[in-house]
Coordinates of C-alpha atoms in Angstrom, one line a residue:
M1 CA -6.2 -40.7 -12.9
A2 CA -9.7 -40.2 -12.5
F3 CA -9.8 -36.6 -14.1
Q4 CA -7.8 -37.7 -17.3
K5 CA -10.8 -40.9 -18.2
H6 CA -13.1 -37.9 -17.1
I7 CA -11.1 -35.5 -20.0
L8 CA -10.6 -38.7 -22.0
K9 CA -14.8 -39.6 -22.6
K10 CA -15.9 -36.6 -22.5
A11 CA -13.7 -35.5 -25.7
L12 CA -14.4 -38.9 -27.1
R13 CA -18.5 -38.0 -27.1
E14 CA -16.8 -35.1 -28.8
A15 CA -15.4 -35.8 -31.3
N16 CA -17.4 -38.6 -32.6
L17 CA -15.3 -41.7 -31.5
K18 CA -17.4 -44.6 -33.8
R19 CA -16.6 -41.8 -36.3
L20 CA -12.9 -41.3 -36.3
I21 CA -12.1 -45.2 -35.1
G22 CA -13.4 -45.7 -39.2
R23 CA -10.4 -43.4 -40.3
S24 CA -6.8 -44.6 -40.0
R25 CA -4.3 -45.2 -37.4
P26 CA -2.2 -41.8 -37.6
A27 CA -5.9 -39.4 -37.8
F28 CA -6.5 -41.1 -34.6
C29 CA -3.4 -40.9 -33.0
S30 CA -2.9 -37.3 -33.5
F31 CA -6.5 -36.9 -32.1
F32 CA -5.4 -38.8 -29.3
S33 CA -2.0 -36.8 -28.6
S34 CA -4.0 -33.3 -28.5
I35 CA -5.9 -34.2 -25.2
P36 CA -5.1 -32.1 -22.3
F37 CA -3.9 -35.0 -20.1
A38 CA -2.2 -33.9 -16.9
S39 CA 0.6 -32.3 -17.0
A40 CA -0.8 -29.5 -19.1
A41 CA -4.6 -30.0 -17.6
T42 CA -4.0 -29.4 -14.1
D43 CA -1.0 -27.0 -14.5
P44 CA -2.2 -24.3 -16.3
K45 CA -0.9 -20.8 -15.9
P46 CA -3.3 -18.1 -14.4
V47 CA -5.0 -15.6 -16.7
L48 CA -5.5 -12.2 -16.0
P49 CA -9.2 -11.1 -15.9
P50 CA -11.0 -9.7 -18.6
F51 CA -11.0 -6.1 -18.6
D52 CA -12.6 -3.8 -21.1
Y53 CA -9.8 -1.6 -22.4
T54 CA -7.3 -0.6 -24.8
P55 CA -3.9 0.7 -24.5
K56 CA -3.3 3.2 -26.5
P57 CA 0.0 2.8 -29.5
Y58 CA 3.4 3.7 -27.6
K59 CA 5.8 5.5 -29.6
G60 CA 8.4 6.7 -26.5
P61 CA 11.5 5.5 -25.7
L62 CA 11.9 2.0 -24.8
A63 CA 13.3 0.6 -21.3
D64 CA 16.9 0.1 -22.1
E65 CA 17.1 3.7 -23.6
V66 CA 14.9 5.2 -20.5
F67 CA 16.6 3.1 -17.8
Q68 CA 20.5 4.6 -18.8
K69 CA 18.8 8.0 -19.1
R70 CA 17.7 7.3 -15.8
K71 CA 21.4 6.0 -14.7
K72 CA 23.2 9.4 -15.3
F73 CA 21.1 12.0 -15.1
L74 CA 19.5 10.8 -11.5
G75 CA 20.0 10.0 -8.4
P76 CA 22.3 7.5 -7.7
S77 CA 19.7 6.5 -4.7
L78 CA 16.8 5.9 -6.8
F79 CA 16.1 2.0 -7.1
H80 CA 14.2 0.2 -9.0
Y81 CA 11.8 -2.9 -8.7
Y82 CA 12.4 -6.3 -11.5
K83 CA 16.3 -7.5 -12.7
K84 CA 14.8 -5.8 -15.7
P85 CA 12.4 -2.8 -14.5
L86 CA 9.2 -1.9 -16.3
N87 CA 8.5 0.8 -18.5
I88 CA 5.3 1.6 -17.5
V89 CA 3.1 4.2 -19.8
E90 CA -0.1 3.8 -18.9
G91 CA -2.7 3.0 -16.2
K92 CA -6.2 2.2 -16.4
M93 CA -8.3 1.9 -12.9
Q94 CA -6.6 -1.2 -11.1
Y95 CA -4.0 -1.8 -14.1
L96 CA -0.5 -0.6 -15.7
F97 CA 0.6 -1.5 -18.9
D98 CA 4.2 -1.5 -20.4
E99 CA 5.5 -0.8 -23.3
N100 CA 4.4 -3.0 -25.4
G101 CA 1.0 -3.2 -24.5
R102 CA 0.8 -6.2 -21.9
R103 CA -1.6 -5.4 -19.4
Y104 CA -0.4 -5.6 -15.1
L105 CA -3.0 -6.1 -12.4
D106 CA -1.7 -3.5 -10.1
A107 CA -1.5 -4.6 -6.4
F108 CA 0.2 -1.9 -5.6
A109 CA -1.0 1.4 -6.4
G110 CA 1.9 3.4 -7.3
I111 CA 3.3 2.4 -3.2
V112 CA 0.0 2.8 -1.4
T113 CA -0.8 5.8 -3.5
V114 CA -3.7 5.6 -6.2
S115 CA -6.2 4.7 -4.4
C116 CA -9.5 5.2 -6.6
G117 CA -8.4 3.5 -9.6
H118 CA -5.6 4.8 -12.5
C119 CA -7.2 8.0 -14.9
H120 CA -10.7 8.2 -12.5
P121 CA -12.8 9.6 -15.0
D122 CA -13.8 11.8 -11.8
V123 CA -10.2 13.0 -11.1
L124 CA -9.0 13.4 -14.5
A125 CA -12.3 15.7 -15.6
A126 CA -11.7 18.0 -12.1
V127 CA -8.0 18.5 -12.7
N128 CA -8.3 18.7 -16.5
E129 CA -11.1 21.4 -14.9
Q130 CA -9.1 23.4 -13.0
N131 CA -5.9 23.7 -15.2
K132 CA -7.4 25.2 -17.8
L133 CA -8.6 27.9 -15.5
L134 CA -5.9 28.8 -13.3
Q135 CA -3.0 26.1 -12.0
H136 CA -0.9 27.9 -9.3
A137 CA -1.9 31.5 -6.8
T138 CA -0.4 29.9 -3.8
T139 CA -2.4 30.8 -0.4
I140 CA -1.6 35.0 -0.9
Y141 CA -4.6 35.2 -3.3
L142 CA -8.0 33.9 -2.2
H143 CA -9.4 30.5 -3.9
H144 CA -12.7 28.8 -3.1
A145 CA -10.5 25.2 -4.3
I146 CA -8.5 25.1 -1.0
A147 CA -11.9 26.4 1.2
D148 CA -13.4 23.9 -0.4
F149 CA -11.1 20.8 -0.4
A150 CA -10.3 21.4 3.9
E151 CA -13.5 22.3 4.4
A152 CA -14.6 18.0 2.9
L153 CA -11.1 17.1 4.7
A154 CA -12.7 18.9 8.2
E155 CA -16.3 17.3 7.7
K156 CA -14.3 13.0 8.3
M157 CA -12.8 14.1 11.1
P158 CA -13.8 13.1 14.5
G159 CA -13.9 15.3 17.2
N160 CA -12.6 18.5 17.1
L161 CA -10.0 17.8 14.6
K162 CA -10.8 21.3 12.0
V163 CA -8.6 23.1 10.6
V164 CA -6.2 22.0 7.9
Y165 CA -2.8 22.3 6.2
F166 CA -1.8 21.4 3.1
V167 CA 1.2 20.6 2.4
N168 CA 2.8 18.2 -0.5
S169 CA 4.2 15.3 1.0
G170 CA 3.7 12.2 3.7
T171 CA 7.2 13.7 4.6
E172 CA 6.1 17.4 4.8
A173 CA 3.2 16.4 6.9
N174 CA 5.0 14.6 9.4
E175 CA 7.8 17.2 9.4
L176 CA 4.9 19.5 10.1
A177 CA 3.0 17.4 12.9
M178 CA 6.6 17.5 15.4
L179 CA 6.7 21.4 14.6
M180 CA 3.0 21.6 16.2
A181 CA 3.8 18.7 18.6
R182 CA 7.2 20.3 20.2
L183 CA 5.6 23.7 19.7
Y184 CA 2.5 23.1 21.6
S185 CA 4.4 21.5 24.3
G186 CA 6.9 22.7 25.0
N187 CA 9.2 20.0 25.2
L188 CA 11.4 18.0 22.5
G189 CA 11.7 14.8 23.4
M190 CA 9.4 12.3 20.5
I191 CA 8.3 8.6 20.7
A192 CA 8.0 6.8 17.8
L193 CA 7.3 3.3 17.4
R194 CA 10.6 0.6 15.9
N195 CA 9.8 -0.1 12.8
A196 CA 8.4 2.8 12.3
Y197 CA 8.4 4.9 8.4
H198 CA 8.0 8.2 8.9
G199 CA 9.9 9.7 6.4
G200 CA 12.6 10.6 4.4
S201 CA 14.0 13.9 5.4
S202 CA 16.8 15.4 7.8
N203 CA 13.5 15.3 10.7
T204 CA 11.8 12.6 9.9
I205 CA 14.3 10.2 9.5
G206 CA 14.5 10.4 12.6
L207 CA 11.3 9.5 13.5
T208 CA 12.0 6.3 11.4
A209 CA 13.3 3.5 12.6
L210 CA 14.7 1.0 10.2
N211 CA 17.7 0.8 9.3
T212 CA 17.0 0.3 5.1
W213 CA 16.0 4.3 5.0
K214 CA 18.3 5.7 7.4
Y215 CA 21.6 8.1 7.2
P216 CA 24.4 8.5 10.1
I217 CA 23.3 12.1 11.2
P218 CA 21.7 13.3 14.4
Q219 CA 18.3 12.3 15.2
G220 CA 17.7 15.5 17.6
E221 CA 15.2 14.3 20.9
I222 CA 13.7 11.1 19.4
H223 CA 13.3 7.8 21.0
H224 CA 11.5 4.6 19.4
V225 CA 9.8 1.8 21.7
V226 CA 8.8 -1.1 21.0
S227 CA 6.8 -2.2 18.2
P228 CA 3.2 -3.9 19.3
D229 CA 3.7 -6.2 16.8
P230 CA 1.4 -9.7 17.1
Y231 CA 3.6 -12.2 14.7
R232 CA 7.4 -10.2 16.0
G233 CA 7.3 -8.9 18.7
I234 CA 8.7 -10.3 21.9
F235 CA 5.0 -9.5 23.4
G236 CA 3.3 -11.4 20.7
S237 CA -0.1 -9.6 21.0
D238 CA -0.2 -8.5 24.7
A239 CA -0.9 -4.8 24.0
S240 CA -0.3 -3.9 28.2
S241 CA 3.3 -5.4 28.3
Y242 CA 3.9 -2.8 25.2
V243 CA 2.1 -0.4 26.8
K244 CA 4.0 -0.8 29.8
D245 CA 7.3 -0.8 27.8
V246 CA 6.3 3.2 26.7
Q247 CA 5.9 3.9 30.2
D248 CA 9.2 3.1 31.0
H249 CA 11.0 4.6 28.3
I250 CA 9.4 8.0 29.8
D251 CA 10.5 7.5 33.6
Y252 CA 13.7 5.9 33.0
G253 CA 14.9 7.4 29.5
T254 CA 13.2 11.5 29.2
S255 CA 12.9 14.0 31.9
G256 CA 9.6 12.8 32.7
R257 CA 7.9 15.6 29.9
V258 CA 7.7 14.8 26.3
A259 CA 6.6 16.5 22.9
G260 CA 4.5 14.0 21.5
F261 CA 4.0 10.4 20.3
I262 CA 3.5 9.3 16.8
A263 CA 2.7 6.0 14.7
E264 CA 1.1 3.9 11.7
T265 CA -2.0 2.0 12.5
I266 CA -0.5 0.0 10.3
Q267 CA 3.4 0.1 9.7
G268 CA 4.1 0.6 5.7
V269 CA 7.1 0.2 4.5
G270 CA 7.7 -2.1 8.1
G271 CA 5.5 -4.8 5.9
A272 CA 2.0 -4.1 6.9
V273 CA 2.2 -4.7 10.7
E274 CA -0.6 -4.1 12.2
L275 CA -0.4 -3.1 16.0
A276 CA -1.7 -5.0 18.5
P277 CA -5.5 -4.6 19.5
G278 CA -5.8 -2.3 22.6
Y279 CA -3.2 -0.9 22.3
L280 CA -2.6 2.6 21.2
K281 CA -5.6 4.1 24.0
P282 CA -3.7 3.9 27.0
V283 CA -0.6 5.4 25.3
Y284 CA -2.4 8.1 24.3
D285 CA -3.3 8.3 28.0
I286 CA 0.0 7.9 29.1
V287 CA 2.0 10.4 26.4
R288 CA -0.9 13.1 27.3
K289 CA -0.3 13.0 30.7
A290 CA 3.0 13.7 30.5
G291 CA 2.6 16.5 28.0
G292 CA 3.0 15.7 24.9
V293 CA 0.2 15.1 22.1
C294 CA -0.8 12.8 20.0
I295 CA 0.0 11.8 16.4
A296 CA -1.5 9.5 13.8
D297 CA 0.4 8.5 10.8
E298 CA -2.8 8.2 8.0
V299 CA -0.3 8.1 5.2
Q300 CA -1.2 4.5 4.1
T301 CA -4.0 3.6 6.5
G302 CA -6.4 6.5 6.0
F303 CA -9.3 7.1 3.1
G304 CA -11.2 4.1 4.1
R305 CA -8.4 1.5 2.4
T306 CA -8.8 -0.4 6.0
G307 CA -12.0 -1.9 4.5
S308 CA -13.9 -1.3 8.6
H309 CA -13.5 1.9 9.7
Y310 CA -12.4 5.3 7.1
W311 CA -9.7 6.4 9.2
G312 CA -7.1 3.6 10.3
F313 CA -6.3 4.7 13.9
E314 CA -10.6 4.6 14.1
T315 CA -9.8 0.9 14.4
Q316 CA -8.1 1.3 17.8
G317 CA -10.7 3.6 19.3
V318 CA -8.7 6.9 20.0
V319 CA -9.7 10.9 18.8
P320 CA -5.1 11.3 17.7
D321 CA -5.1 15.1 18.6
I322 CA -2.9 15.6 14.9
V323 CA -3.5 13.7 11.3
T324 CA -1.2 13.4 8.9
M325 CA -2.2 12.2 5.5
A326 CA -1.2 12.0 2.0
K327 CA -1.0 9.1 -0.8
G328 CA -3.8 8.3 -1.3
I329 CA -5.1 11.3 -0.7
G330 CA -5.0 12.8 -4.2
N331 CA -4.6 9.5 -5.8
G332 CA -1.2 10.5 -7.3
L333 CA -1.4 13.9 -7.1
P334 CA 1.3 15.8 -4.8
L335 CA -0.4 16.4 -1.8
G336 CA -0.7 16.2 1.7
A337 CA -2.4 17.6 4.9
V338 CA -2.0 17.3 8.1
V339 CA -5.4 18.3 10.4
T340 CA -5.0 19.7 14.1
T341 CA -6.5 21.0 16.7
P342 CA -7.9 24.8 16.8
E343 CA -5.6 25.1 20.6
I344 CA -2.8 23.3 18.7
A345 CA -3.0 25.2 15.4
S346 CA -3.2 28.5 17.3
T347 CA 0.2 27.4 18.7
M348 CA 1.4 28.3 14.7
A349 CA 0.5 31.4 14.5
Q350 CA 3.6 33.6 16.6
K351 CA 5.9 33.3 13.1
L352 CA 4.2 32.5 9.8
Q353 CA 4.3 29.1 8.7
F354 CA 3.4 29.1 4.4
N355 CA 4.0 26.1 2.3
T356 CA 4.2 27.9 -1.4
F357 CA 2.4 24.5 -3.8
G358 CA 0.5 23.6 -0.7
G359 CA -3.1 23.8 -1.5
N360 CA -2.1 24.7 -5.5
P361 CA -5.5 24.8 -7.2
V362 CA -5.2 21.7 -9.4
C363 CA -4.3 19.8 -6.4
S364 CA -7.4 20.8 -4.0
A365 CA -9.2 20.3 -7.2
G366 CA -8.1 16.6 -8.1
G367 CA -8.3 16.4 -3.9
L368 CA -12.0 17.0 -3.7
A369 CA -12.5 15.2 -6.5
V370 CA -10.9 11.6 -5.0
L371 CA -13.3 12.8 -1.4
R372 CA -16.2 12.6 -3.7
V373 CA -15.1 9.5 -5.3
V374 CA -14.7 8.0 -2.6
D375 CA -18.4 8.3 -0.9
K376 CA -20.3 8.2 -4.1
E377 CA -18.4 4.5 -5.5
R378 CA -18.4 3.4 -1.7
R379 CA -15.0 2.3 -1.6
Q380 CA -14.9 1.7 2.2
A381 CA -17.4 -0.8 2.3
H382 CA -15.4 -2.1 -1.4
C383 CA -13.1 -2.5 0.7
A384 CA -14.3 -4.7 3.7
D385 CA -16.1 -6.3 1.0
V386 CA -13.4 -7.7 -0.9
G387 CA -10.0 -7.8 1.8
A388 CA -11.9 -9.7 4.0
H389 CA -12.4 -12.5 0.3
L390 CA -8.9 -11.6 0.2
L391 CA -7.2 -12.5 3.5
E392 CA -9.1 -15.8 3.4
R393 CA -7.8 -17.1 0.4
L394 CA -4.7 -16.1 1.0
R395 CA -5.1 -18.0 4.7
G396 CA -6.1 -20.6 2.9
L397 CA -2.8 -20.7 0.8
Q398 CA -0.5 -20.3 3.9
E399 CA -2.3 -23.5 5.1
K400 CA -0.7 -25.2 2.1
Y401 CA 2.7 -23.7 2.0
E402 CA 4.6 -23.9 5.3
I403 CA 7.1 -21.0 3.4
I404 CA 3.8 -18.2 4.1
G405 CA 4.4 -17.6 7.8
D406 CA 1.9 -14.6 8.1
V407 CA -1.0 -13.0 6.8
R408 CA -2.1 -10.2 8.2
G409 CA -3.7 -6.4 8.0
R410 CA -7.6 -5.7 6.7
G411 CA -9.5 -4.5 4.1
L412 CA -7.3 -3.6 1.1
M413 CA -3.8 -3.0 3.1
I414 CA -3.0 -6.5 3.2
G415 CA 1.0 -8.1 4.2
V416 CA 2.2 -11.6 3.0
E417 CA 5.7 -12.6 5.2
F418 CA 7.7 -15.3 4.1
V419 CA 10.0 -17.5 6.4
T420 CA 12.0 -20.1 5.8
D421 CA 11.2 -21.9 9.4
Q422 CA 7.9 -21.6 10.8
K423 CA 9.4 -21.7 14.5
D424 CA 12.1 -19.8 14.5
K425 CA 10.6 -17.2 11.7
T426 CA 13.3 -17.2 9.7
P427 CA 13.2 -14.4 7.0
A428 CA 12.9 -16.4 3.4
K429 CA 14.6 -13.3 1.7
T430 CA 16.3 -15.2 -1.2
E431 CA 12.7 -16.9 -1.7
T432 CA 11.2 -13.8 -1.9
A433 CA 12.9 -12.3 -4.5
V434 CA 12.5 -15.4 -6.6
L435 CA 8.0 -14.8 -5.9
F436 CA 8.7 -11.2 -6.5
E437 CA 10.2 -11.8 -10.1
K438 CA 8.1 -14.8 -10.4
L439 CA 4.4 -12.7 -10.7
R440 CA 6.2 -9.8 -12.1
E441 CA 5.8 -12.4 -15.3
L442 CA 2.7 -13.2 -14.7
G443 CA 1.7 -10.3 -14.5
V444 CA 1.1 -9.6 -10.9
L445 CA 2.6 -6.2 -9.1
V446 CA 3.4 -6.4 -5.5
G447 CA 5.2 -4.0 -3.3
K448 CA 8.6 -5.4 -0.6
G449 CA 8.9 -4.3 2.7
G450 CA 9.9 -5.1 6.2
L451 CA 13.2 -4.8 7.4
H452 CA 14.3 -8.0 5.0
G453 CA 12.2 -7.3 2.9
N454 CA 10.4 -10.2 2.9
V455 CA 6.6 -9.0 3.0
F456 CA 4.5 -9.0 0.1
R457 CA 2.9 -5.5 0.5
I458 CA -0.5 -5.5 -1.2
K459 CA -2.3 -2.8 -1.6
P460 CA -4.1 -1.6 -4.1
P461 CA -6.2 0.5 -6.2
M462 CA -9.8 0.5 -4.1
C463 CA -11.2 -0.7 -7.4
F464 CA -9.8 -4.3 -6.8
T465 CA -12.2 -6.8 -7.3
K466 CA -12.4 -10.2 -6.3
D467 CA -11.9 -11.8 -9.7
D468 CA -8.7 -9.4 -8.9
S469 CA -7.4 -11.0 -5.7
D470 CA -9.1 -14.7 -7.1
F471 CA -6.5 -14.0 -10.0
L472 CA -3.5 -12.7 -7.7
V473 CA -3.5 -15.8 -5.3
D474 CA -4.2 -18.3 -7.7
A475 CA -0.6 -16.5 -8.8
L476 CA 0.8 -16.5 -5.8
D477 CA 0.2 -20.3 -5.5
Y478 CA 1.2 -21.2 -8.8
A479 CA 4.6 -19.2 -8.7
I480 CA 5.5 -21.1 -5.3
S481 CA 4.6 -24.3 -6.3
K482 CA 7.4 -23.5 -9.1
L483 CA 10.3 -23.1 -6.5

């Protein structure tokens, strides 16, 4: 009521009340009815931050036509977001535009792939310049782009991680890493975490531990240990108990010798689950004593996204034997890499190892430009700053709404988990789906994850701002209030 009085007094002063009173009653009533009372003034829809860019007029096929053609000619296993799929036709930095020119805040970055920003001018310039000269020749010939890129990437790695293999995706990178681990160790058994995602090929499906993505095929000497999930894990944040599970599994579930252990530091598809603090170091020790090598899957956590560190594994104070990466490495280019030690790399020399498009000149030029942009624009520090602000605001929202069971992550790799019961942590699957659609209506695009699809994955391009963060949280607040 006090707010309404404040609005009324301000409006009356501005319009000169004395002059209005002298007019006819209808005129005064018309003025009075135009005053924005609480029903409108206290419940406005959040508005996108201003952005100085006008998308080009779109003259291509519309969503319905594209969707019908896609259903007819593309595989039925493809899925899409939203009841009415979006026809995205243009992107600029942290924003996307549909066929009507409507702007959306991209808080998922093409599934955590667009690191520098959509159509970043420096990356575009590097790619376009190389395209004019040479698009492809493979590594059977010399070309400076692949060597320059490998050198720059190796300089970003700690320890003796200095040998680079280029591939085309995260799945390929994890395939190659598993092959290396088995050849180097002489063992077959691989250990991965439950709730992990490492790819969808016939071999990496075995490493993946979410039934959503797994076909009923032979998995081949792959074992899954309990995920050290501080929110849902059976041991909470007690890293030592999860570590004991790894040792028990080696003692009771293997010959005592293993090929390797692979883990994401923050599980991406699993719902932005950050591993319990202090978990990886003792696990790495256990695995190495059992003859295995340790693989860090940095497909989503690399290149400064976590803010506190350049690589996700650094948050756990470890140095892996093999590191896999993709997605953000190319800002949308089909590019992945495996980085390992000279000792492990030497095992690959017993046969020919080749990837036709790995290290393609165009992709290499683009990848090198990405590394330079991340450094030049100080994106790691930016992720730390903006991410801290976003997490603080989301945790404030968590205190306001019981449906938010957990807010987690670091930098610009964040998860918001929705539950119907905070004690039992029952996944709010239906409510999450409704909120997902509501956010899209408000102009925010997020991802979904977790086995039950009840986690919002907030992993935007790393040029995301605090204003963008505020809009995202305000939109989520508004959407939840309408449930």
